[in-house]
mmCIF file of C-alpha atoms in Angstrom:
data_model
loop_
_atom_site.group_PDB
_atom_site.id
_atom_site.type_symbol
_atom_site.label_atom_id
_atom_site.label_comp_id
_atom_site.label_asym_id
_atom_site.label_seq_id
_atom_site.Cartn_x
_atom_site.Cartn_y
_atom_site.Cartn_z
ATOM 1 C CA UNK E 159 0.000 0.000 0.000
ATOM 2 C CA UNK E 160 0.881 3.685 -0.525
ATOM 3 C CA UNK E 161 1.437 5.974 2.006
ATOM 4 C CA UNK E 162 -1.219 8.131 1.055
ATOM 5 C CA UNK E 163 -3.769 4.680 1.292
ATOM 6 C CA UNK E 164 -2.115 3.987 4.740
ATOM 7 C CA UNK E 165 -3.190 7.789 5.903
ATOM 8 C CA UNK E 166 -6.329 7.413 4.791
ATOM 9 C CA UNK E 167 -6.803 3.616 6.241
ATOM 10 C CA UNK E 168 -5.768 5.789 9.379
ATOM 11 C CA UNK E 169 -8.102 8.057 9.290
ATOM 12 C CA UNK E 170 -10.933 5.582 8.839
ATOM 13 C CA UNK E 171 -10.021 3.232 11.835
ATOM 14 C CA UNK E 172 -8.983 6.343 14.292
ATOM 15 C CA UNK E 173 -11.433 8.508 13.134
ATOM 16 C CA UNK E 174 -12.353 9.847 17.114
ATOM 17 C CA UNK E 175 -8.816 10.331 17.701
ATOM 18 C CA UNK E 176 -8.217 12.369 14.507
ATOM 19 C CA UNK E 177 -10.889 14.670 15.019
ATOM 20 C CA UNK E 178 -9.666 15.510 18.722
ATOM 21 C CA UNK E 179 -5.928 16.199 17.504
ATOM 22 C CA UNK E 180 -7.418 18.418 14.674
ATOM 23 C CA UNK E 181 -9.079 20.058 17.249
ATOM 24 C CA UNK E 182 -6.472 20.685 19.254
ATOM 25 C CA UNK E 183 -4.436 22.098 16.238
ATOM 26 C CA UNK E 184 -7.346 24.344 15.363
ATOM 27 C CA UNK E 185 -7.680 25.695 18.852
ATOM 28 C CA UNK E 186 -3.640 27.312 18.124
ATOM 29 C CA UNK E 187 -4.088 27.592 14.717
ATOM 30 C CA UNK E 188 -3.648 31.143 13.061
ATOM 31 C CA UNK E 189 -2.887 30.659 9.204
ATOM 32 C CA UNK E 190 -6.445 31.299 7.589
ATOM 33 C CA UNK E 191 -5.560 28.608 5.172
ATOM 34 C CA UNK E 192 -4.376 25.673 8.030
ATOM 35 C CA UNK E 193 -7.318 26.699 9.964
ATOM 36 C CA UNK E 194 -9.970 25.888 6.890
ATOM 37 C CA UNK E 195 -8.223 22.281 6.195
ATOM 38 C CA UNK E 196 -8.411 21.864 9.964
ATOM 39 C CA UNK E 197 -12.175 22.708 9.687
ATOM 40 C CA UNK E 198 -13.246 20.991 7.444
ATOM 41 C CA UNK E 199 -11.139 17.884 8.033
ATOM 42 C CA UNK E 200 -13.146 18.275 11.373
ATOM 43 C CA UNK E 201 -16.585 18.921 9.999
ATOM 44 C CA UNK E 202 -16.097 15.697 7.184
ATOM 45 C CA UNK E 203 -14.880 12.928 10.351
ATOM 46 C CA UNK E 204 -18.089 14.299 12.268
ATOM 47 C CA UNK E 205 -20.993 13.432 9.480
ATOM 48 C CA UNK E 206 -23.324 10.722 10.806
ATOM 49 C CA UNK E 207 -24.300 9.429 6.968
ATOM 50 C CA UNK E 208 -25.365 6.400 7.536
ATOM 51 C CA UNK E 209 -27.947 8.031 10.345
ATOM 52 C CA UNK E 210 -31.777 8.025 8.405
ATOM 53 C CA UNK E 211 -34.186 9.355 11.139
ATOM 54 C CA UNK E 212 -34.452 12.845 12.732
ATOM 55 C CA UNK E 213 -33.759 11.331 15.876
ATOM 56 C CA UNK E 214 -30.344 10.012 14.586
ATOM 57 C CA UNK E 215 -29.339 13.223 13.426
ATOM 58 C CA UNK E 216 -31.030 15.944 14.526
ATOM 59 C CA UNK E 217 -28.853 18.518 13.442
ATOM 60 C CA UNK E 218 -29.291 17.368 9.605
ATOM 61 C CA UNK E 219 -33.144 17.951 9.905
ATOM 62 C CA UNK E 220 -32.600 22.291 10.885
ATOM 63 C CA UNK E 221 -34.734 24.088 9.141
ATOM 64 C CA UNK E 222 -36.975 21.646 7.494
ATOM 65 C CA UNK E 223 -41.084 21.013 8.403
ATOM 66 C CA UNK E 224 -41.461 17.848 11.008
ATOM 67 C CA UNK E 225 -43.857 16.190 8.496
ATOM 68 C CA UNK E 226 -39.939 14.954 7.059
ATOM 69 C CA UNK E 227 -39.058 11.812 9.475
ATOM 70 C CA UNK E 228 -36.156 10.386 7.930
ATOM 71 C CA UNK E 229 -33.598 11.754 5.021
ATOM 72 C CA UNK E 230 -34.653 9.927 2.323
ATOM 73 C CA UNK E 231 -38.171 10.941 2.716
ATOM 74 C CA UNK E 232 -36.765 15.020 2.175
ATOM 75 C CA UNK E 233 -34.323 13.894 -0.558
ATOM 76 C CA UNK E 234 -37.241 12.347 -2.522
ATOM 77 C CA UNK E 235 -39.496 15.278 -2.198
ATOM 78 C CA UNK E 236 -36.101 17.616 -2.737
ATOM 79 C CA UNK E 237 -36.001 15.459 -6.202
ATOM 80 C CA UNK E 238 -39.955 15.769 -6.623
ATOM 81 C CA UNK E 239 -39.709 19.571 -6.662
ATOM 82 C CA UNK E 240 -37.351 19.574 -9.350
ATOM 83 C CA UNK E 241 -39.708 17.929 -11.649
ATOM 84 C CA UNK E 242 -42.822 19.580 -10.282
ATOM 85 C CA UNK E 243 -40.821 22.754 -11.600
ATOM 86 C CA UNK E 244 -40.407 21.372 -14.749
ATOM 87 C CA UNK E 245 -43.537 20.461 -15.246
ATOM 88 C CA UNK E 246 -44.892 23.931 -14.411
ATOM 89 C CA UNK E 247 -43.009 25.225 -17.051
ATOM 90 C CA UNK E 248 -44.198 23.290 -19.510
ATOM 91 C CA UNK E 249 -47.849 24.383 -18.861
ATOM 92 C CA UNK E 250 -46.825 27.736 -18.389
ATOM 93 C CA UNK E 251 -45.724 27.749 -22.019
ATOM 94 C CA UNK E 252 -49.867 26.917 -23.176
ATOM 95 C CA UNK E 253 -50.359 30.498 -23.731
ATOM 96 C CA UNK E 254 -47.663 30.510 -26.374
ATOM 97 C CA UNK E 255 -49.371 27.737 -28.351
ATOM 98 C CA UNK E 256 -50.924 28.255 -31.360
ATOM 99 C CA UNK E 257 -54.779 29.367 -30.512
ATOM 100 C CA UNK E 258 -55.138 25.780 -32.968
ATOM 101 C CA UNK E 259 -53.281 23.707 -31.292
ATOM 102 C CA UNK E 260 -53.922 24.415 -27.581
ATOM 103 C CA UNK E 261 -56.794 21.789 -26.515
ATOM 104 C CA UNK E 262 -54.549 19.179 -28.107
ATOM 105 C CA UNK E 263 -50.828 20.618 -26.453
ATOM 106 C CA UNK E 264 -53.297 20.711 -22.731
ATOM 107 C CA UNK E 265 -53.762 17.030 -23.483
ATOM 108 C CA UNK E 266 -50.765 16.180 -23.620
ATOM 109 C CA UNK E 267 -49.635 17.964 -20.544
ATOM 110 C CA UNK E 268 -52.584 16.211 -18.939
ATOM 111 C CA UNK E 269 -51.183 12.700 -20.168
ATOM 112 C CA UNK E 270 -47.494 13.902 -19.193
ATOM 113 C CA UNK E 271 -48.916 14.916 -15.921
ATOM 114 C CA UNK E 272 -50.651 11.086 -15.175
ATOM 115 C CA UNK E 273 -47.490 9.618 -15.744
ATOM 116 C CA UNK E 274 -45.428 11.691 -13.894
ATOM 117 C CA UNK E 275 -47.648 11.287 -10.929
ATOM 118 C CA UNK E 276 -47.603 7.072 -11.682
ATOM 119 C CA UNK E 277 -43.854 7.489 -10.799
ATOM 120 C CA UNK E 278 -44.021 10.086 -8.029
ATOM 121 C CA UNK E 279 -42.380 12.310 -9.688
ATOM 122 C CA UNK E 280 -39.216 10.599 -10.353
ATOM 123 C CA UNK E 281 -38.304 11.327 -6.635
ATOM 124 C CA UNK E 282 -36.523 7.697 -6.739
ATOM 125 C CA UNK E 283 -33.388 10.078 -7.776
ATOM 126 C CA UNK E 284 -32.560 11.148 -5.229
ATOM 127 C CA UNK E 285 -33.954 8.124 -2.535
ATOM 128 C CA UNK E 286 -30.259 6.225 -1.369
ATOM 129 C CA UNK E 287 -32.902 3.401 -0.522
ATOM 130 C CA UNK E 288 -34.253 2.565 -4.238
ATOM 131 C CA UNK E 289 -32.636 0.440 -6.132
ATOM 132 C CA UNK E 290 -29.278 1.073 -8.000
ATOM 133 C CA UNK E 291 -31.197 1.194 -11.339
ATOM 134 C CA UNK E 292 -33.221 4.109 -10.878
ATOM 135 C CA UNK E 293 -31.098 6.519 -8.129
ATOM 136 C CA UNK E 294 -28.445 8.924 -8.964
ATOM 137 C CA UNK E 295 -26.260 8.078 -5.706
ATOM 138 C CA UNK E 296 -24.740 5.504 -3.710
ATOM 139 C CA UNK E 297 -25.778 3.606 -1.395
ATOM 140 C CA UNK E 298 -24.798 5.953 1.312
ATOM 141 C CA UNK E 299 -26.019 8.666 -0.720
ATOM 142 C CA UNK E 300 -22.879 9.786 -2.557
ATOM 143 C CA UNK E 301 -23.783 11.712 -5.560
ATOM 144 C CA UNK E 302 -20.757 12.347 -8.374
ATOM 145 C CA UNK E 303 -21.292 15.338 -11.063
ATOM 146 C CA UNK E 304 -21.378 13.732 -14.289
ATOM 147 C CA UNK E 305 -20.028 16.473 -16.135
ATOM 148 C CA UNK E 306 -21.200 19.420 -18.614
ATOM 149 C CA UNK E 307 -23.455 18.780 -21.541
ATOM 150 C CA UNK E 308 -21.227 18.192 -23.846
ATOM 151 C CA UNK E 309 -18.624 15.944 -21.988
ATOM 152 C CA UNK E 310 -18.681 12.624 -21.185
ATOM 153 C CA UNK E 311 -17.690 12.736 -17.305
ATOM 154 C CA UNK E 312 -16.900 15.860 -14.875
ATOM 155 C CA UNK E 313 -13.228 17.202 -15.410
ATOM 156 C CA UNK E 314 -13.025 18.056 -11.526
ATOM 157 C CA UNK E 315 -14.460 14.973 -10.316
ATOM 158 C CA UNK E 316 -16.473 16.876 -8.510
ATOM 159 C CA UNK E 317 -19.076 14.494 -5.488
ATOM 160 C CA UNK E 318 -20.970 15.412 -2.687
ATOM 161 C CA UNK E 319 -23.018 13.450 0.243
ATOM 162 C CA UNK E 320 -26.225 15.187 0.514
ATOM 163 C CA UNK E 321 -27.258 12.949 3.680
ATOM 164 C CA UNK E 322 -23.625 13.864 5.217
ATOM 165 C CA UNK E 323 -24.358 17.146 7.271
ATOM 166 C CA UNK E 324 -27.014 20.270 6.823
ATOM 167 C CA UNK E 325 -24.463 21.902 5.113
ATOM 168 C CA UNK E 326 -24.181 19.239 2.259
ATOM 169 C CA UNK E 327 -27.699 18.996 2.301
ATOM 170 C CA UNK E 328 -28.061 22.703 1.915
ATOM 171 C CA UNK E 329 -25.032 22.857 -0.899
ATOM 172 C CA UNK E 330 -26.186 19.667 -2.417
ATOM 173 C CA UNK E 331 -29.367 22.280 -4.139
ATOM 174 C CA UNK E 332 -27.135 24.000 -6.030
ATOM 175 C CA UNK E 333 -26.571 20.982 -8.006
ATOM 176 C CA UNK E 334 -28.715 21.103 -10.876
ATOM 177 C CA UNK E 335 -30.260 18.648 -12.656
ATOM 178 C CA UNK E 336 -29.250 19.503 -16.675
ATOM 179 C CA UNK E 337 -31.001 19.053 -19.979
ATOM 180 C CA UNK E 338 -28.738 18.037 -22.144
ATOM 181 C CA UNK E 339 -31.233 19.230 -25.215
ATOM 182 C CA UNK E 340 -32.366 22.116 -23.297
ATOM 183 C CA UNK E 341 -36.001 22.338 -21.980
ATOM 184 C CA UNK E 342 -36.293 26.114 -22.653
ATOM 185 C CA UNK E 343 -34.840 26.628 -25.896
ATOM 186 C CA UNK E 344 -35.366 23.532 -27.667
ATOM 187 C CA UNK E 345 -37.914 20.853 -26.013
ATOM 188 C CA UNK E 346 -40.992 22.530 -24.779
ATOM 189 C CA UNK E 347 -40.990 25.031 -28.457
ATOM 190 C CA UNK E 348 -40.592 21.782 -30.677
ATOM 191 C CA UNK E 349 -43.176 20.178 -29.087
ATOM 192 C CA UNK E 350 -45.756 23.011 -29.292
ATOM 193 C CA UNK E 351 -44.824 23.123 -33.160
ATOM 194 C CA UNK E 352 -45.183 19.710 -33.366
ATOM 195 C CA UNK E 353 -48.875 19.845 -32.133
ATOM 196 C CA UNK E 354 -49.799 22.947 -34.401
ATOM 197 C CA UNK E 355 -48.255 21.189 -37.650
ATOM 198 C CA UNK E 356 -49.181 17.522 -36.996
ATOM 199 C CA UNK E 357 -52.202 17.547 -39.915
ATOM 200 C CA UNK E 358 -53.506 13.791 -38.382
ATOM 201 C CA UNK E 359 -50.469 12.484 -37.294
ATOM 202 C CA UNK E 360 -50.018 11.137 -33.202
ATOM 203 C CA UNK E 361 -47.284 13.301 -31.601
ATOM 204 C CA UNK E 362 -45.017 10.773 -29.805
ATOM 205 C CA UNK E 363 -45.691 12.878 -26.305
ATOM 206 C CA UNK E 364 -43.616 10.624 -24.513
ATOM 207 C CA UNK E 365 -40.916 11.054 -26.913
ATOM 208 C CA UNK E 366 -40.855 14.870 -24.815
ATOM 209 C CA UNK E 367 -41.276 13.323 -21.509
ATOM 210 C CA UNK E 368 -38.075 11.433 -21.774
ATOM 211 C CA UNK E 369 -36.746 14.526 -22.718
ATOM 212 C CA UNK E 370 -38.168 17.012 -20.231
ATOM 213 C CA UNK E 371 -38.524 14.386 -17.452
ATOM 214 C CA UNK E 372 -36.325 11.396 -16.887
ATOM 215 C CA UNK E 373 -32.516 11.036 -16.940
ATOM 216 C CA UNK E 374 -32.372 10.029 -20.433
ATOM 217 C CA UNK E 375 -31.829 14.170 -21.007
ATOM 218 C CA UNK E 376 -31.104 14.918 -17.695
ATOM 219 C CA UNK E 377 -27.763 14.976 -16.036
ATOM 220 C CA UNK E 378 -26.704 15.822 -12.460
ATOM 221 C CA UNK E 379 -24.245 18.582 -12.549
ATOM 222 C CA UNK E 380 -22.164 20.462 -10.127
ATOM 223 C CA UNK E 381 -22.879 24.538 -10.363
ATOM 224 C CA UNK E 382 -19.103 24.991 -12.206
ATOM 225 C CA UNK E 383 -20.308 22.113 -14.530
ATOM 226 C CA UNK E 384 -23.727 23.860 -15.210
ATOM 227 C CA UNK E 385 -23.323 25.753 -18.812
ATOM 228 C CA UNK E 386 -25.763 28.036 -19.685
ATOM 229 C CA UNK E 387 -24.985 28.911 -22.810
ATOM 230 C CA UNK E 388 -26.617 27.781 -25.797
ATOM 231 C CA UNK E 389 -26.437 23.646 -26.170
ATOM 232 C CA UNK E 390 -27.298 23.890 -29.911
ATOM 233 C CA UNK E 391 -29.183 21.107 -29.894
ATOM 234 C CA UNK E 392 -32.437 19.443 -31.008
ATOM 235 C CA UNK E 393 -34.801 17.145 -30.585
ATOM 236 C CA UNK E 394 -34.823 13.726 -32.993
ATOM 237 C CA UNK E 395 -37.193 14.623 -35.856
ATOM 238 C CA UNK E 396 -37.653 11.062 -36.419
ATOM 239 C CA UNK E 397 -39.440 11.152 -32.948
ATOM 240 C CA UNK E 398 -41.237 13.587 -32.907
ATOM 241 C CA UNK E 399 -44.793 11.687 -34.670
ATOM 242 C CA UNK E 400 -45.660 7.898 -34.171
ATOM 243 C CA UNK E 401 -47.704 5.849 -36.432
ATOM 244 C CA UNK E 402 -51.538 5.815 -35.431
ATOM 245 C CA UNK E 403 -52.417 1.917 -33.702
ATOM 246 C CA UNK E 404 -54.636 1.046 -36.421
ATOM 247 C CA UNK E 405 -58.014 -1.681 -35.396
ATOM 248 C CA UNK E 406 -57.765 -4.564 -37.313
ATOM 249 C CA UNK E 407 -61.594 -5.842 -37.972
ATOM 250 C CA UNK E 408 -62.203 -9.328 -38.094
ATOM 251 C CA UNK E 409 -64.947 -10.179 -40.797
#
């Protein structure tokens, strides 16, 4: 083993006696930059992550209504919210539709709406508890940015335990959850086109929930990771209409 593995294997087994000699040091310590490492090697040993109730880890919970009882629960609605936003947005955008096309665009948001409830909002996200399928995080709730739009991972390597500390928690909503073909400037306006000019054809509606909703558009992305400028992308035209289901009758 390294030495650097053999420091940290030392930190892990005499984590209680780190944590008091770092406090120690800190107590002396006058350099501004010794006195943050000291901190936050301090503040990091201290997380209870693996606590899930309020009672466990009171401190985590500041802030937040009692109706949340465990972490997961407030991490799930945390991820909820998100979408709920998203969502909003979308209908928001009805008065923009073509006077035309506006009964059939609500429709859609109606049928977008159904399944978005039929999944709870893709809260599952967030939730350490669901299975490794459908969250973003580890087990123990580690989350890892996975990088700007247009890269394949995050440069920095940049991770963060929302279920650590208050302060994670808190930090942890800066994070934003990316489209990759952006909702604003390229989802939401294709699919109110594609309602106006669909002359008989099905819109594929859930062709635009993958994109607006679900992770197959969505990345999780540290704030220095988040680029707002222009993606300069668009939607696949070859997705955008499906073929009616046609009944067959039997004579």
């Amino acid at each position: 083993a390294s030495d650097i593995e053999r420091f940290l294997a030392a930190f892990c087994t005499r984590r209680e006696a780190v944590v008091e000699a770092a406090r120690k040091l800190l107590s002396d310590e006058q350099a501004p930059r010794r006195q943050k490492l000291l901190a936050d090697l301090i503040h990091n040993l201290n997380e209870n992550i693996l606590a899930e109730d309020r009672e466990e880890d009171k401190k985590w919970f500041e802030g937040l209504e009692s109706r949340f009882k465990n972490k997961s629960s407030y991490m799930r609605y945390s991820c909820e919210s998100r979408i709920r936003s998203y969502m909003k947005e979308v209908s928001s955008f009805t008065s923009s539709v073509h006077p035309t096309a506006r009964d059939a665009y609500k429709r859609i948001i109606d049928l977008m709406s159904d399944k978005l409830k039929s999944v709870k909002y893709n809260g599952c996200y967030f939730d350490r508890r669901e299975e490794e399928a459908v969250r973003l995080c580890t087990t123990e709730g580690w989350f890892s940015c996975q990088g700007p739009f247009d890269r394949d991972d995050c440069p920095c390597k940049h991770s963060i335990n929302p279920y650590s500390n208050r302060e994670s928690r808190i930090l942890f909503s800066t994070w934003n959850l990316d489209h990759i073909i952006e909702k604003k400037r390229a989802v939401v306006p294709e699919l109110a086109e594609a309602v106006k000019t669909r002359d008989g054809r099905e819109v594929n509606w859930e062709y635009f929930y993958q994109l607006l909703f679900t992770v197959d558009n969505l990345k999780l992305v540290h704030i220095a990771c988040h680029k707002k400028t222009n993606h300069n992308l668009s939607c696949d035209k070859t997705k955008i209409y499906r073929k009616r289901k046609q009944n067959h009758k039997i004579s």
